[in-house]
Coordinates of C-alpha atoms in Angstrom, one line a residue:
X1 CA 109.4 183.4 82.2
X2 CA 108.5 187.0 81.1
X3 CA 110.5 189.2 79.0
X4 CA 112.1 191.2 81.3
X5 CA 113.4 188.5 83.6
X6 CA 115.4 186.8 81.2
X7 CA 119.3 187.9 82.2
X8 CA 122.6 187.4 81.4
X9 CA 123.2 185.7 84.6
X10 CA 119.8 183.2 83.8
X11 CA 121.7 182.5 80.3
X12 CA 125.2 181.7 81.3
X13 CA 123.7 179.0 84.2
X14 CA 125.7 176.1 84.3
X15 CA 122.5 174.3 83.4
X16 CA 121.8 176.2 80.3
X17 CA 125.2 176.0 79.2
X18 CA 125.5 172.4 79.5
X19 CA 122.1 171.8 78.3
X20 CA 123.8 174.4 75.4
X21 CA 126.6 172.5 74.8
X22 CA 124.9 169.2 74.3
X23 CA 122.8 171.1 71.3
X24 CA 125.9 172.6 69.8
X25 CA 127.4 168.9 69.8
X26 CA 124.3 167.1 68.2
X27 CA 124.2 169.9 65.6
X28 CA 128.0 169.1 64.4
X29 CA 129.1 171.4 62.0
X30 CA 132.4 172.6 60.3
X31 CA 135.2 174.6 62.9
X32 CA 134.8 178.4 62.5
X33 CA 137.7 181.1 61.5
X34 CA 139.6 179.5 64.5
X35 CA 139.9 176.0 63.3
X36 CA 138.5 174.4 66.6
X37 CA 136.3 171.4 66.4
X38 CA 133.2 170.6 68.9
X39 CA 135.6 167.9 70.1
X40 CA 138.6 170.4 70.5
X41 CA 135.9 172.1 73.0
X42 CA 134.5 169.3 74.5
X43 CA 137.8 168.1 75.6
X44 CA 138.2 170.8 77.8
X45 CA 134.8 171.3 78.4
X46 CA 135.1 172.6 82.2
X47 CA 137.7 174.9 81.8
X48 CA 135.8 176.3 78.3
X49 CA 132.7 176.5 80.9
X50 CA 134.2 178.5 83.4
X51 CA 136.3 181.1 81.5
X52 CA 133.4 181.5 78.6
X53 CA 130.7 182.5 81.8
X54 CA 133.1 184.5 83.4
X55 CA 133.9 186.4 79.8
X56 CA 130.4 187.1 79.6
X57 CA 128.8 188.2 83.1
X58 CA 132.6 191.0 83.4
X59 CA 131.5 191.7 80.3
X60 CA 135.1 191.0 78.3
X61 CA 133.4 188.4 76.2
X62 CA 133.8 189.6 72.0
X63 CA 131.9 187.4 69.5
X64 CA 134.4 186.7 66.4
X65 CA 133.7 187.2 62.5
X66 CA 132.0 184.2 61.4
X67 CA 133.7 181.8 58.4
X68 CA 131.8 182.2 55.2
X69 CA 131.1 179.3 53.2
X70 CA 129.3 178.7 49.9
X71 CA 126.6 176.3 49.1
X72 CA 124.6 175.4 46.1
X73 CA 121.0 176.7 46.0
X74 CA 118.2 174.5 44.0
X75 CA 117.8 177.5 41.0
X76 CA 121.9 176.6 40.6
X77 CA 122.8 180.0 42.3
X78 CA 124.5 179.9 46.0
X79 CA 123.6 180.9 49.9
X80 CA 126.4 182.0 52.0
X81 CA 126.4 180.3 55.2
X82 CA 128.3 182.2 58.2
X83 CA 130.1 179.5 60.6
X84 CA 131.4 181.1 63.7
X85 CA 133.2 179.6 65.9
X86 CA 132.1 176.6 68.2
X87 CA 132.1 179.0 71.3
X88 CA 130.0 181.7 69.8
X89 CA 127.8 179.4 68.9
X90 CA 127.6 177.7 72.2
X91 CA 126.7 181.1 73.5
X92 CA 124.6 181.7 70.8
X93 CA 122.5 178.3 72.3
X94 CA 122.2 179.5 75.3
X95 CA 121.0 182.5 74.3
X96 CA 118.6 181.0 72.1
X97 CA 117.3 179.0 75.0
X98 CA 116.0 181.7 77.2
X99 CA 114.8 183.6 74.7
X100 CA 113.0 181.1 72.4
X101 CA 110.6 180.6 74.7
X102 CA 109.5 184.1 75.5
X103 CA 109.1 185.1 72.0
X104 CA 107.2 181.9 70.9
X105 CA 104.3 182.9 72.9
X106 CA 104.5 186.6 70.8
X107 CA 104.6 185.0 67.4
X108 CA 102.2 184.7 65.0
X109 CA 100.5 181.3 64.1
X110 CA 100.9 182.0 60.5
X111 CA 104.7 182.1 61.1
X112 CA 106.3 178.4 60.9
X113 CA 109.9 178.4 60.5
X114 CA 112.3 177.5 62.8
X115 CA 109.6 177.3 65.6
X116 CA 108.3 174.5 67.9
X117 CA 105.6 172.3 66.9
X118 CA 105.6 173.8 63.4
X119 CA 107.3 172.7 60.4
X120 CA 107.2 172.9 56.3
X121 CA 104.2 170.5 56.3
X122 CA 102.3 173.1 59.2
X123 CA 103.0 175.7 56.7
X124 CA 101.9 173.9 53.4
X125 CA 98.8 172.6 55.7
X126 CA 97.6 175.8 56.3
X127 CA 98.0 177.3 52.7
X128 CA 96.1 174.6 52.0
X129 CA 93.5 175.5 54.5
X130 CA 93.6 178.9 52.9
X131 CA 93.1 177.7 49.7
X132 CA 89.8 175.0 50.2
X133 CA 87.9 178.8 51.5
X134 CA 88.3 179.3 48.0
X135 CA 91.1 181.8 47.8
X136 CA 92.0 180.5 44.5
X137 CA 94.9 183.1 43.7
X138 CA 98.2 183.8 45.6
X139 CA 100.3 186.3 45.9
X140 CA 104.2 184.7 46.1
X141 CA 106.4 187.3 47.7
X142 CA 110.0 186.5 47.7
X143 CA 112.3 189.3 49.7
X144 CA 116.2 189.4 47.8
X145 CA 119.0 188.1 50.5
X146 CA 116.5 189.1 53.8
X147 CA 119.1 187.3 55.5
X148 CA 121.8 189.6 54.0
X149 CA 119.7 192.7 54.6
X150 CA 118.2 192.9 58.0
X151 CA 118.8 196.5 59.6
X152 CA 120.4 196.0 62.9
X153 CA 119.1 199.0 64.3
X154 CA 115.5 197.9 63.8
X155 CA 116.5 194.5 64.9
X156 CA 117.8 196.1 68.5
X157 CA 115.2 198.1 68.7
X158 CA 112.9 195.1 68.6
X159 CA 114.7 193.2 71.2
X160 CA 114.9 196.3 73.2
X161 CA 111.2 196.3 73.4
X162 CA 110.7 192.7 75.1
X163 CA 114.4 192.4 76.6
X164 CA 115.1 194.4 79.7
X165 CA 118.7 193.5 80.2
X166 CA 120.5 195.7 78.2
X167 CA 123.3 193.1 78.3
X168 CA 121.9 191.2 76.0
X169 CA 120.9 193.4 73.7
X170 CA 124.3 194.8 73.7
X171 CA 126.0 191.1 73.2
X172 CA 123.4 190.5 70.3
X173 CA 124.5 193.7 68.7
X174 CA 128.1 192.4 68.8
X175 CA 127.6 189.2 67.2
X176 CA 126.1 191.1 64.5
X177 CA 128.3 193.5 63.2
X178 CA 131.1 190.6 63.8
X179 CA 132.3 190.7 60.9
X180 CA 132.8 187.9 58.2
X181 CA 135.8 186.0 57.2
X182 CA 135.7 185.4 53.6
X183 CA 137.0 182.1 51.7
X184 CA 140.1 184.1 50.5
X185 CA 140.8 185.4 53.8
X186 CA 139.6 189.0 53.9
X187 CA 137.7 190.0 56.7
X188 CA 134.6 191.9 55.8
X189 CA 132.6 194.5 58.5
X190 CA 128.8 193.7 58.5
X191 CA 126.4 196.6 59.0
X192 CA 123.4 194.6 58.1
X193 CA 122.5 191.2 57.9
X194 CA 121.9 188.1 60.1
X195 CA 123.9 185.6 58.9
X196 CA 122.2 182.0 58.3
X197 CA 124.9 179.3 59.9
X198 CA 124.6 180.5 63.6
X199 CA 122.2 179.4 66.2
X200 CA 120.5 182.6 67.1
X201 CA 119.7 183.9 63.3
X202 CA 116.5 181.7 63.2
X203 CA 115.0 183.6 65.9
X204 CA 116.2 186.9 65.0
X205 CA 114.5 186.7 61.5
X206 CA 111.2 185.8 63.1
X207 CA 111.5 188.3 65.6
X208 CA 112.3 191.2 62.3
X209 CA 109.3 189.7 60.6
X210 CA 106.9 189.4 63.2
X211 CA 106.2 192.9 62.3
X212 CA 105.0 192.0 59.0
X213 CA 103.0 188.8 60.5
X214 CA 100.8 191.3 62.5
X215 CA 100.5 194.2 60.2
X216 CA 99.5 191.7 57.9
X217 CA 96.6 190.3 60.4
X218 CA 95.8 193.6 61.0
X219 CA 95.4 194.3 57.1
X220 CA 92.7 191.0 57.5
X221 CA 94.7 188.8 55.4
X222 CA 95.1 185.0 55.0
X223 CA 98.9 184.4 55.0
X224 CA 101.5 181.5 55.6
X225 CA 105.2 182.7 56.2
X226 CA 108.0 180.4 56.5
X227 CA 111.4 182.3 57.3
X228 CA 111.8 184.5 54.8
X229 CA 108.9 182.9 51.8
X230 CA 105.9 184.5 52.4
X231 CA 102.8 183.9 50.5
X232 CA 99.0 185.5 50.8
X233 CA 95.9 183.9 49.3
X234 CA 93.1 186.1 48.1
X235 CA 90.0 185.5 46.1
X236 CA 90.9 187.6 42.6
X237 CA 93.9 188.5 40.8
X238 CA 92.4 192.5 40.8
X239 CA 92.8 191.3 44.8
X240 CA 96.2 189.7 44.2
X241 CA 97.6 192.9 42.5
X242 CA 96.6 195.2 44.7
X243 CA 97.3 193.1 47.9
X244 CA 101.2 192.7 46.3
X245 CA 101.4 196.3 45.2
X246 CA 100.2 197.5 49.1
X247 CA 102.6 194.8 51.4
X248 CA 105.9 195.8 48.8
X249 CA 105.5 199.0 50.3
X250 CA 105.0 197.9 53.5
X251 CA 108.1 195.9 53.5
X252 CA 110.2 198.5 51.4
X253 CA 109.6 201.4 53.0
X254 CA 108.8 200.9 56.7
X255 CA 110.7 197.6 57.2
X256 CA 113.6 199.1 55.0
X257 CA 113.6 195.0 52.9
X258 CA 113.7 194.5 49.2
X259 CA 111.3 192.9 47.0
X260 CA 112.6 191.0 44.8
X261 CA 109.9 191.5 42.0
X262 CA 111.2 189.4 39.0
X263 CA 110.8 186.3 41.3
X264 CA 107.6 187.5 43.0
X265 CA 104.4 186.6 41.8
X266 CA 100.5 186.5 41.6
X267 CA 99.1 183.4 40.0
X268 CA 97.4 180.4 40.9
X269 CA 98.8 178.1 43.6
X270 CA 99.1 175.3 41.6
X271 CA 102.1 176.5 39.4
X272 CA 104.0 177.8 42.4
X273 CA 106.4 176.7 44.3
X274 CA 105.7 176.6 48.0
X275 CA 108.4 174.6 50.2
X276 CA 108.6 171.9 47.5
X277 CA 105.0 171.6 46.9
X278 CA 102.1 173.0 44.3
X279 CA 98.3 173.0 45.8
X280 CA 95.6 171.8 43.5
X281 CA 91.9 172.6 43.3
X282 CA 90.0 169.7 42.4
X283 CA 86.8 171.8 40.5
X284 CA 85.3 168.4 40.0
X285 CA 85.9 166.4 43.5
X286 CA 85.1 170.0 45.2
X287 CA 88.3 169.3 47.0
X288 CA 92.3 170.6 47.4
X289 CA 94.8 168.5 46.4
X290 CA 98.9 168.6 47.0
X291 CA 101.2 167.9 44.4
X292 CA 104.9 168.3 44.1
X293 CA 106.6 171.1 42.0
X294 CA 108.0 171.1 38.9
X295 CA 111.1 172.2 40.8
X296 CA 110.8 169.7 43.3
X297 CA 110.7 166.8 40.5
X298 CA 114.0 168.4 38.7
X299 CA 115.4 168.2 42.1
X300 CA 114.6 164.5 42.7
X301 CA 116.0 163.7 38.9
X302 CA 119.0 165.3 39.7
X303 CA 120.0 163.6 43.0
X304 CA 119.5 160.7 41.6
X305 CA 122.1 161.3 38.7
X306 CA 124.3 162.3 41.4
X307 CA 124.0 159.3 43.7
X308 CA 124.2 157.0 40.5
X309 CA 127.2 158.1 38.6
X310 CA 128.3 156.2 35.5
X311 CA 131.9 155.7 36.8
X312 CA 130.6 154.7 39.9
X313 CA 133.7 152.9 42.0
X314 CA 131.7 151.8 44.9
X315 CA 129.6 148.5 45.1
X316 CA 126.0 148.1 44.8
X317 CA 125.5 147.3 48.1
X318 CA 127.2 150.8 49.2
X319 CA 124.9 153.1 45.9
X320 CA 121.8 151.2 47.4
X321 CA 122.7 152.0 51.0
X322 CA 122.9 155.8 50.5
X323 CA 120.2 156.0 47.4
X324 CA 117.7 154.1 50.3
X325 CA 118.8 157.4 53.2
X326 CA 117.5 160.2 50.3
X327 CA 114.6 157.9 49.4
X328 CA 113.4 157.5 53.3
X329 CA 114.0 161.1 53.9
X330 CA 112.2 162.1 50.2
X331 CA 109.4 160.0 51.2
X332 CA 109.1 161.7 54.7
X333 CA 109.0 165.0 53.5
X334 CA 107.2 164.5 49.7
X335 CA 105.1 161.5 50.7
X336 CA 102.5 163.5 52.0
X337 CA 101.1 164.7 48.7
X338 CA 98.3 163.1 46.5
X339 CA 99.9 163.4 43.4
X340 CA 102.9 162.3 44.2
X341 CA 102.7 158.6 43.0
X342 CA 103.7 159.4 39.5
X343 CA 107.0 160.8 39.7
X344 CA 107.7 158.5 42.5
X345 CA 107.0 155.9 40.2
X346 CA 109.1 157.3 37.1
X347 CA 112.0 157.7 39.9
X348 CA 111.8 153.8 40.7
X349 CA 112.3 153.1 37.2
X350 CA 115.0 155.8 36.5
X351 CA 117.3 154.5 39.6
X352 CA 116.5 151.0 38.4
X353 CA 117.8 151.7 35.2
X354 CA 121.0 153.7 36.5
X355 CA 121.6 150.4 38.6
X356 CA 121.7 148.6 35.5
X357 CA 124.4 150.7 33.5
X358 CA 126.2 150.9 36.8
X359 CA 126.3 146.7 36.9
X360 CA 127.1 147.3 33.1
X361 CA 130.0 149.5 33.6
X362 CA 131.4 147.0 36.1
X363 CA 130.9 144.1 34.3
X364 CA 132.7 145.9 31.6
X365 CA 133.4 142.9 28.8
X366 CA 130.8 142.1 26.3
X367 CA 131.8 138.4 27.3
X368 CA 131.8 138.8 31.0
X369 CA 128.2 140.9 30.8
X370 CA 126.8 137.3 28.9
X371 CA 127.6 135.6 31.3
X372 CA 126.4 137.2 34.2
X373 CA 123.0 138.0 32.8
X374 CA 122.5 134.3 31.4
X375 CA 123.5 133.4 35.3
X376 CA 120.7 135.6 36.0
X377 CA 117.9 133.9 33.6
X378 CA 118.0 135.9 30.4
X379 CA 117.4 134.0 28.0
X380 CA 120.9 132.9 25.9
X381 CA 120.1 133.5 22.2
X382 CA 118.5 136.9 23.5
X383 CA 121.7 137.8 25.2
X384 CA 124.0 136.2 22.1
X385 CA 121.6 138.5 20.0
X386 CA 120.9 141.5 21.9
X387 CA 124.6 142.0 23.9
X388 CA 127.4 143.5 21.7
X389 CA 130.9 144.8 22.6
X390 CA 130.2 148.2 20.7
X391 CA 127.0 149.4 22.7
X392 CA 127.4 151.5 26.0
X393 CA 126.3 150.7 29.4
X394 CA 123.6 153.1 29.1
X395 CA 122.2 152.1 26.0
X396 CA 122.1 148.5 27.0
X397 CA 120.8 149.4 30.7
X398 CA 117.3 149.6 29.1
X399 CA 117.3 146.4 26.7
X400 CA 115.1 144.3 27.2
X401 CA 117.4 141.4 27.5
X402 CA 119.3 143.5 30.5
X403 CA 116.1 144.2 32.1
X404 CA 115.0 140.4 32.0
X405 CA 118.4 139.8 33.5
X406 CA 118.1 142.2 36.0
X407 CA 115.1 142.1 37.0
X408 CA 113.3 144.5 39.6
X409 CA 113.0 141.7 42.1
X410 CA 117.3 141.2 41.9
X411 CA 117.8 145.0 43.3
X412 CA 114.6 144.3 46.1
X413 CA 116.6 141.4 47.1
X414 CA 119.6 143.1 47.5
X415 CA 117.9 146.2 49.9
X416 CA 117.0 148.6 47.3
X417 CA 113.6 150.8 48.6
X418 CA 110.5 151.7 46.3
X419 CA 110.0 155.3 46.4
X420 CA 106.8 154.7 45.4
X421 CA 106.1 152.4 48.2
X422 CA 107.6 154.7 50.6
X423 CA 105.1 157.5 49.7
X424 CA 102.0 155.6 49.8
X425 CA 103.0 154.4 53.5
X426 CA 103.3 158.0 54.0
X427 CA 100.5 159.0 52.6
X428 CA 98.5 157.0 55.1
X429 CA 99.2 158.6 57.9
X430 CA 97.6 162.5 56.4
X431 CA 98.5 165.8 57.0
X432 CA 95.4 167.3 58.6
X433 CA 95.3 171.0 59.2
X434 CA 93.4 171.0 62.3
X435 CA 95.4 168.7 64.0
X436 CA 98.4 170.5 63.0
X437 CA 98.0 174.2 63.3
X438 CA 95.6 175.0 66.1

């Protein structure tokens, strides 16, 4: 469908909107400012059908502020979400639906987030790419809250361009200066943002940013962007410099953005952080390698303290079951990097050992803990020797009489995964840059 023959009446179909709905209810997600569920909806769904399409073609429809909630970002600092409420977001789908597919075909192929077909590992497979011409220096640009800072009127402007129907320009314009409830109740005006949480922000960030994707191109450079972390590989630092020095202006000045400089770098792949990973280049093999951050591995040690508490009231059964759901997903994402074996490894070993005091803790009695492990096969004069009422469950979880006790082969019996085995079956099946990003 072309630009101009996407409408208000093609998005508020009964088609669209159920096919809509059905997205908004596989998402989930907390109840907006309202305090309606998807299931408060859904139980009413016809009427909510009917009355939300008629809202919108007479024009009476109004977008509400969106809830803002906190969460916890990985440098221990925090992203505010905007949830609106399930009704805008339905609307928001259907919107999204029409439109996703016209701008798709005017994005860039550097750009990978939030798009079809292309994902975190498209993105790291082609700063890879860039990387084996041997562009051996990178320029790491990180842009302070772009989802905070968007100008709306360079945003509408854009849509205005591709979108015919004023409509829904107009409707888009309304969901963004919304407004946002905060936590203690205060509604705030917004006159510049997009706020992550809703269905449509995705897009509209790529379709700000597109601008930089092209003028970029234009500029003859080798680039991967995913949302808002961009990252351009040149041959030189004098390069690097220079290319950073040239796009901040670019971004600050015509695209009205922020740098944020302290956080933006040039430096060699390998001690970056890109989406979890840090490229390698092999000098002796005459090859690029992935590895996993420094970040990325503080991360890993620190979901598992969290998933293995030392109070931990559960069974083991129920800390095995949810340490094996982060392990499969881990392994998905991580498992596709060479180096990645070692800290898998050392995270095998770590959770192993967390078990341990867990079991420990339980346990609790020096007497009770003597029994169990000589049930187990530790030897008994070890245990008599090596097992005493004033040592902790931590300190014990690595003796040597524990660990013959509880051996690795007790927690494989009872379900618990090998991250290291889930990474080397990942690992098999490659991440290949030409059969990824065309």
């Amino acid at each position: 469908m072309p630009a101009g023959d996407v409408t208000l009446e093609s998005v508020v179909t009964y088609e669209n909107l159920r096919e809509a709905f059905r997205q908004v209810k596989k998402n989930g997600g907390a109840p907006g400012p309202d305090g309606r569920t998807v299931k408060d909806i859904e139980r009413e769904y016809g009427y909510r059908a009917e009355r939300l399409r008629r809202a919108v073609l007479t024009g009476k429809y109004q977008p509400q502020a969106v809830r803002r909630v906190w969460i916890p970002k990985g440098n221990g600092g925090k992203r505010g979400l905007g949830i609106p409420n399930v009704e805008d977001r339905w609307i928001q789908q259907a919107m999204l639906q029409k439109l996703s597919p016209v701008y798709e075909r005017m994005f860039h192929g550097s750009s990978h987030g939030f798009r079809t077909g292309r994902s975190c590992h498209t993105a790291i497979a082609q700063a890879k790419g860039h990387v084996t011409e041997e562009r051996y220096w990178m320029v790491d640009i990180d842009l302070e809250k772009f989802f905070d800072r968007v100008p709306h009127q360079r945003l509408l402007a854009k849509l205005r361009r591709t979108i015919r129907d004023g409509r829904i320009v107009r409707m888009v314009g309304q969901m963004l200066r919304a407004g946002v409830v905060m936590p203690e109740g205060v509604v705030i005006p917004t006159e510049e943002g997009t706020p992550q949480g809703g269905p449509l922000s995705p897009l509209l960030s790529n379709v700000v940013l597109d601008e930089l994707d092209h003028e970029l191109e234009r500029r003859g450079h080798r680039f991967v962007r995913y949302a808002d972390d961009l990252s351009i590989y040149v041959k030189s630092e004098r390069a690097g410099q220079r290319v950073f020095e040239s796009v901040t202006r670019f971004l600050e000045r015509r695209m009205k953005l922020v740098v944020n400089r302290q956080k933006s770098a040039v430096s060699r792949p390998r001690g970056r952080h890109i989406l979890g990973f840090s490229i390698r280049p092999n000098m002796r093999k005459k090859q690029v390698e992935l590895d996993i951050s420094e970040r990325t591995k503080e991360r890993l040690r620190e979901r598992i303290r969290d998933l293995t508490p030392r109070n931990h009231g559960r069974s083991l059964r129920e800390a095995i079951r949810r340490i094996n759901v982060y392990l499969r997903g881990w392994a998905e994402y991580f498992g596709v990097a060479v180096w990645v074996v070692g800290a898998a490894r050392y995270a095998d070993g770590h959770i192993r050992r967390r078990l341990r005091a867990i079991l420990l803790q339980h346990w609790n009695r020096a007497k009770t803990i003597r029994r169990k492990l000589t049930g187990l096969g530790a030897p008994i004069g070890l245990v008599e020797r090596g097992v005493g009422a004033s040592q902790g469950p931590w300190r014990q979880s690595n003796m040597k009489v524990v660990t013959m006790g509880l051996r690795n082969e007790y927690f494989e019996q009872r379900g618990l995964l090998s991250l290291e085995a889930l990474c080397a079956q990942r690992l098999k099946k490659g991440l290949s840059l030409p059969e990824i990003v065309p």
